mmCIF file of N, CA and C in Angstrom:
data_model
loop_
_atom_site.group_PDB
_atom_site.id
_atom_site.type_symbol
_atom_site.label_atom_id
_atom_site.label_comp_id
_atom_site.label_asym_id
_atom_site.label_seq_id
_atom_site.Cartn_x
_atom_site.Cartn_y
_atom_site.Cartn_z
ATOM 1 N N ARG A 882 0.836 -1.188 0.000
ATOM 2 C CA ARG A 882 0.000 0.000 0.000
ATOM 3 C C ARG A 882 0.871 1.238 0.000
ATOM 4 N N PHE A 883 0.298 2.303 -0.523
ATOM 5 C CA PHE A 883 1.011 3.568 -0.594
ATOM 6 C C PHE A 883 0.106 4.703 -0.137
ATOM 7 N N LYS A 884 0.747 5.751 0.373
ATOM 8 C CA LYS A 884 0.044 7.000 0.642
ATOM 9 C C LYS A 884 0.961 8.133 0.218
ATOM 10 N N TYR A 885 0.360 9.279 -0.108
ATOM 11 C CA TYR A 885 1.140 10.372 -0.683
ATOM 12 C C TYR A 885 0.606 11.718 -0.219
ATOM 13 N N ARG A 886 1.416 12.734 -0.445
ATOM 14 C CA ARG A 886 1.007 14.133 -0.337
ATOM 15 C C ARG A 886 1.879 14.945 -1.279
ATOM 16 N N VAL A 887 1.348 16.063 -1.735
ATOM 17 C CA VAL A 887 2.072 16.923 -2.670
ATOM 18 C C VAL A 887 2.525 18.167 -1.931
ATOM 19 N N ASN A 888 3.787 18.513 -2.083
ATOM 20 C CA ASN A 888 4.426 19.677 -1.469
ATOM 21 C C ASN A 888 4.466 19.619 0.048
ATOM 22 N N GLY A 889 4.405 18.445 0.611
ATOM 23 C CA GLY A 889 4.677 18.230 2.030
ATOM 24 C C GLY A 889 3.941 19.134 2.980
ATOM 25 N N GLY A 890 4.698 19.684 3.920
ATOM 26 C CA GLY A 890 4.089 20.531 4.933
ATOM 27 C C GLY A 890 3.379 19.700 5.977
ATOM 28 N N ASP A 891 2.383 20.298 6.580
ATOM 29 C CA ASP A 891 1.653 19.622 7.641
ATOM 30 C C ASP A 891 0.424 18.892 7.128
ATOM 31 N N GLY A 892 0.223 18.874 5.814
ATOM 32 C CA GLY A 892 -0.944 18.222 5.239
ATOM 33 C C GLY A 892 -0.938 16.719 5.496
ATOM 34 N N GLU A 893 -2.118 16.160 5.545
ATOM 35 C CA GLU A 893 -2.262 14.720 5.760
ATOM 36 C C GLU A 893 -1.881 13.952 4.492
ATOM 37 N N TYR A 894 -1.341 12.765 4.686
ATOM 38 C CA TYR A 894 -1.096 11.880 3.566
ATOM 39 C C TYR A 894 -2.425 11.300 3.100
ATOM 40 N N ILE A 895 -2.549 11.082 1.798
ATOM 41 C CA ILE A 895 -3.748 10.486 1.216
ATOM 42 C C ILE A 895 -3.440 9.032 0.907
ATOM 43 N N ASP A 896 -4.219 8.128 1.477
ATOM 44 C CA ASP A 896 -4.023 6.693 1.311
ATOM 45 C C ASP A 896 -4.585 6.256 -0.034
ATOM 46 N N LEU A 897 -3.780 5.572 -0.830
ATOM 47 C CA LEU A 897 -4.231 5.073 -2.122
ATOM 48 C C LEU A 897 -4.974 3.746 -2.009
ATOM 49 N N LYS A 898 -5.122 3.236 -0.796
ATOM 50 C CA LYS A 898 -5.773 1.943 -0.555
ATOM 51 C C LYS A 898 -5.066 0.863 -1.373
ATOM 52 N N LEU A 899 -5.771 0.170 -2.232
ATOM 53 C CA LEU A 899 -5.165 -0.921 -2.995
ATOM 54 C C LEU A 899 -4.635 -0.485 -4.358
ATOM 55 N N ALA A 900 -4.822 0.787 -4.715
ATOM 56 C CA ALA A 900 -4.351 1.285 -6.015
ATOM 57 C C ALA A 900 -2.833 1.392 -6.029
ATOM 58 N N ASN A 901 -2.261 1.172 -7.198
ATOM 59 C CA ASN A 901 -0.816 1.348 -7.330
ATOM 60 C C ASN A 901 -0.483 2.396 -8.390
ATOM 61 N N THR A 902 -1.477 3.234 -8.728
ATOM 62 C CA THR A 902 -1.253 4.348 -9.644
ATOM 63 C C THR A 902 -1.788 5.628 -9.011
ATOM 64 N N LEU A 903 -1.276 6.739 -9.481
ATOM 65 C CA LEU A 903 -1.680 8.041 -8.952
ATOM 66 C C LEU A 903 -1.819 9.007 -10.117
ATOM 67 N N THR A 904 -2.941 9.709 -10.166
ATOM 68 C CA THR A 904 -3.154 10.739 -11.169
ATOM 69 C C THR A 904 -3.367 12.064 -10.460
ATOM 70 N N LEU A 905 -2.536 13.035 -10.774
ATOM 71 C CA LEU A 905 -2.664 14.375 -10.208
ATOM 72 C C LEU A 905 -3.184 15.283 -11.307
ATOM 73 N N SER A 906 -4.369 15.813 -11.133
ATOM 74 C CA SER A 906 -4.942 16.691 -12.150
ATOM 75 C C SER A 906 -5.188 18.067 -11.554
ATOM 76 N N ASP A 907 -5.420 19.018 -12.418
ATOM 77 C CA ASP A 907 -5.705 20.397 -12.018
ATOM 78 C C ASP A 907 -4.560 21.062 -11.266
ATOM 79 N N LEU A 908 -3.329 20.671 -11.558
ATOM 80 C CA LEU A 908 -2.177 21.344 -10.957
ATOM 81 C C LEU A 908 -1.801 22.539 -11.823
ATOM 82 N N GLU A 909 -1.592 23.666 -11.198
ATOM 83 C CA GLU A 909 -1.108 24.848 -11.915
ATOM 84 C C GLU A 909 0.340 24.601 -12.332
ATOM 85 N N SER A 910 0.813 25.349 -13.303
ATOM 86 C CA SER A 910 2.211 25.198 -13.692
ATOM 87 C C SER A 910 3.095 25.628 -12.523
ATOM 88 N N GLY A 911 4.197 24.913 -12.355
ATOM 89 C CA GLY A 911 5.107 25.206 -11.260
ATOM 90 C C GLY A 911 5.894 23.977 -10.856
ATOM 91 N N GLU A 912 6.670 24.111 -9.778
ATOM 92 C CA GLU A 912 7.488 23.022 -9.262
ATOM 93 C C GLU A 912 6.792 22.393 -8.070
ATOM 94 N N TYR A 913 6.841 21.076 -8.006
ATOM 95 C CA TYR A 913 6.162 20.334 -6.942
ATOM 96 C C TYR A 913 7.079 19.260 -6.378
ATOM 97 N N ILE A 914 6.764 18.828 -5.167
ATOM 98 C CA ILE A 914 7.427 17.686 -4.550
ATOM 99 C C ILE A 914 6.335 16.710 -4.125
ATOM 100 N N LEU A 915 6.438 15.492 -4.619
ATOM 101 C CA LEU A 915 5.512 14.424 -4.265
ATOM 102 C C LEU A 915 6.196 13.556 -3.215
ATOM 103 N N GLU A 916 5.548 13.366 -2.069
ATOM 104 C CA GLU A 916 6.076 12.506 -1.009
ATOM 105 C C GLU A 916 5.257 11.221 -0.989
ATOM 106 N N VAL A 917 5.943 10.079 -1.014
ATOM 107 C CA VAL A 917 5.269 8.784 -1.025
ATOM 108 C C VAL A 917 5.819 7.923 0.096
ATOM 109 N N LYS A 918 4.902 7.300 0.863
ATOM 110 C CA LYS A 918 5.281 6.327 1.887
ATOM 111 C C LYS A 918 4.674 4.984 1.526
ATOM 112 N N GLY A 919 5.333 3.928 1.940
ATOM 113 C CA GLY A 919 4.853 2.590 1.644
ATOM 114 C C GLY A 919 4.630 1.764 2.903
ATOM 115 N N SER A 920 3.785 0.736 2.757
ATOM 116 C CA SER A 920 3.476 -0.158 3.866
ATOM 117 C C SER A 920 3.145 -1.534 3.316
ATOM 118 N N PHE A 921 3.566 -2.568 4.052
ATOM 119 C CA PHE A 921 3.200 -3.928 3.662
ATOM 120 C C PHE A 921 1.853 -4.336 4.242
ATOM 121 N N ASP A 922 1.547 -3.832 5.442
ATOM 122 C CA ASP A 922 0.336 -4.275 6.132
ATOM 123 C C ASP A 922 -0.722 -3.181 6.299
ATOM 124 N N GLY A 923 -0.427 -1.955 5.889
ATOM 125 C CA GLY A 923 -1.373 -0.855 6.019
ATOM 126 C C GLY A 923 -1.405 -0.236 7.401
ATOM 127 N N ALA A 924 -0.589 -0.743 8.317
ATOM 128 C CA ALA A 924 -0.546 -0.213 9.683
ATOM 129 C C ALA A 924 0.803 0.430 9.986
ATOM 130 N N THR A 925 1.873 -0.193 9.516
ATOM 131 C CA THR A 925 3.223 0.316 9.740
ATOM 132 C C THR A 925 3.739 0.916 8.441
ATOM 133 N N TRP A 926 3.998 2.225 8.476
ATOM 134 C CA TRP A 926 4.425 2.945 7.280
ATOM 135 C C TRP A 926 5.911 3.269 7.352
ATOM 136 N N SER A 927 6.537 3.416 6.200
ATOM 137 C CA SER A 927 7.958 3.773 6.152
ATOM 138 C C SER A 927 8.177 5.092 6.885
ATOM 139 N N ASP A 928 9.319 5.189 7.566
ATOM 140 C CA ASP A 928 9.629 6.388 8.344
ATOM 141 C C ASP A 928 9.890 7.594 7.453
ATOM 142 N N GLU A 929 10.710 7.400 6.441
ATOM 143 C CA GLU A 929 11.093 8.489 5.545
ATOM 144 C C GLU A 929 10.366 8.326 4.213
ATOM 145 N N PRO A 930 9.729 9.384 3.735
ATOM 146 C CA PRO A 930 9.058 9.281 2.433
ATOM 147 C C PRO A 930 10.052 9.346 1.274
ATOM 148 N N LEU A 931 9.651 8.770 0.162
ATOM 149 C CA LEU A 931 10.372 8.931 -1.089
ATOM 150 C C LEU A 931 9.961 10.286 -1.645
ATOM 151 N N LEU A 932 10.922 11.125 -1.998
ATOM 152 C CA LEU A 932 10.635 12.464 -2.512
ATOM 153 C C LEU A 932 10.865 12.485 -4.019
ATOM 154 N N LEU A 933 9.843 12.894 -4.753
ATOM 155 C CA LEU A 933 9.930 13.000 -6.204
ATOM 156 C C LEU A 933 9.651 14.450 -6.598
ATOM 157 N N LYS A 934 10.642 15.097 -7.180
ATOM 158 C CA LYS A 934 10.458 16.480 -7.624
ATOM 159 C C LYS A 934 10.039 16.458 -9.092
ATOM 160 N N PHE A 935 9.031 17.284 -9.435
ATOM 161 C CA PHE A 935 8.605 17.367 -10.819
ATOM 162 C C PHE A 935 8.117 18.775 -11.136
ATOM 163 N N VAL A 936 8.078 19.084 -12.435
ATOM 164 C CA VAL A 936 7.676 20.401 -12.915
ATOM 165 C C VAL A 936 6.483 20.241 -13.857
ATOM 166 N N VAL A 937 5.466 21.058 -13.647
ATOM 167 C CA VAL A 937 4.334 21.126 -14.567
ATOM 168 C C VAL A 937 4.537 22.376 -15.409
ATOM 169 N N THR A 938 4.681 22.192 -16.707
ATOM 170 C CA THR A 938 4.882 23.329 -17.600
ATOM 171 C C THR A 938 3.527 23.878 -18.045
ATOM 172 N N PRO A 939 3.475 25.166 -18.354
ATOM 173 C CA PRO A 939 2.198 25.742 -18.787
ATOM 174 C C PRO A 939 1.800 25.199 -20.150
ATOM 175 N N PRO A 940 0.503 25.158 -20.430
ATOM 176 C CA PRO A 940 0.082 24.732 -21.760
ATOM 177 C C PRO A 940 0.610 25.711 -22.808
ATOM 178 N N LEU A 941 0.715 25.257 -24.034
ATOM 179 C CA LEU A 941 1.315 26.060 -25.094
ATOM 180 C C LEU A 941 0.654 27.429 -25.225
ATOM 181 N N HIS A 942 -0.658 27.501 -25.090
ATOM 182 C CA HIS A 942 -1.341 28.787 -25.274
ATOM 183 C C HIS A 942 -1.089 29.760 -24.118
ATOM 184 N N LYS A 943 -0.456 29.298 -23.038
ATOM 185 C CA LYS A 943 -0.106 30.178 -21.918
ATOM 186 C C LYS A 943 1.406 30.347 -21.766
ATOM 187 N N SER A 944 2.164 29.856 -22.728
ATOM 188 C CA SER A 944 3.622 29.955 -22.649
ATOM 189 C C SER A 944 4.072 31.386 -22.932
ATOM 190 N N GLY A 945 5.292 31.698 -22.561
ATOM 191 C CA GLY A 945 5.849 33.023 -22.809
ATOM 192 C C GLY A 945 5.869 33.360 -24.289
ATOM 193 N N PHE A 946 6.181 32.364 -25.117
ATOM 194 C CA PHE A 946 6.200 32.572 -26.563
ATOM 195 C C PHE A 946 4.809 32.947 -27.072
ATOM 196 N N ALA A 947 3.798 32.233 -26.625
ATOM 197 C CA ALA A 947 2.427 32.506 -27.069
ATOM 198 C C ALA A 947 1.970 33.882 -26.622
ATOM 199 N N ILE A 948 2.268 34.254 -25.409
ATOM 200 C CA ILE A 948 1.846 35.567 -24.893
ATOM 201 C C ILE A 948 2.519 36.679 -25.696
ATOM 202 N N ALA A 949 3.806 36.514 -25.995
ATOM 203 C CA ALA A 949 4.512 37.495 -26.814
ATOM 204 C C ALA A 949 3.882 37.580 -28.204
ATOM 205 N N PHE A 950 3.483 36.440 -28.756
ATOM 206 C CA PHE A 950 2.831 36.413 -30.059
ATOM 207 C C PHE A 950 1.484 37.139 -30.010
ATOM 208 N N TYR A 951 0.722 36.939 -28.932
ATOM 209 C CA TYR A 951 -0.579 37.601 -28.794
ATOM 210 C C TYR A 951 -0.424 39.121 -28.733
ATOM 211 N N ILE A 952 0.622 39.584 -28.075
ATOM 212 C CA ILE A 952 0.846 41.023 -27.920
ATOM 213 C C ILE A 952 1.190 41.661 -29.262
ATOM 214 N N LEU A 953 1.935 40.939 -30.082
ATOM 215 C CA LEU A 953 2.318 41.461 -31.405
ATOM 216 C C LEU A 953 1.111 41.474 -32.287
#
């Protein structure tokens, strides 16, 4: 089993129950850190989370190039 949280802090971890995939939608463009903990029995969780850093880039129509094109 796995549980996760995005950008850490004091937020609660979200338990994925029996799922082994994660879909993050509606994230604004920017830099994020995904923290993941694992458990074999669902009661005892790993002490240290796995940290995954990732970047969400803006869609093409909101990119700097597109905005410059719109202004011209």
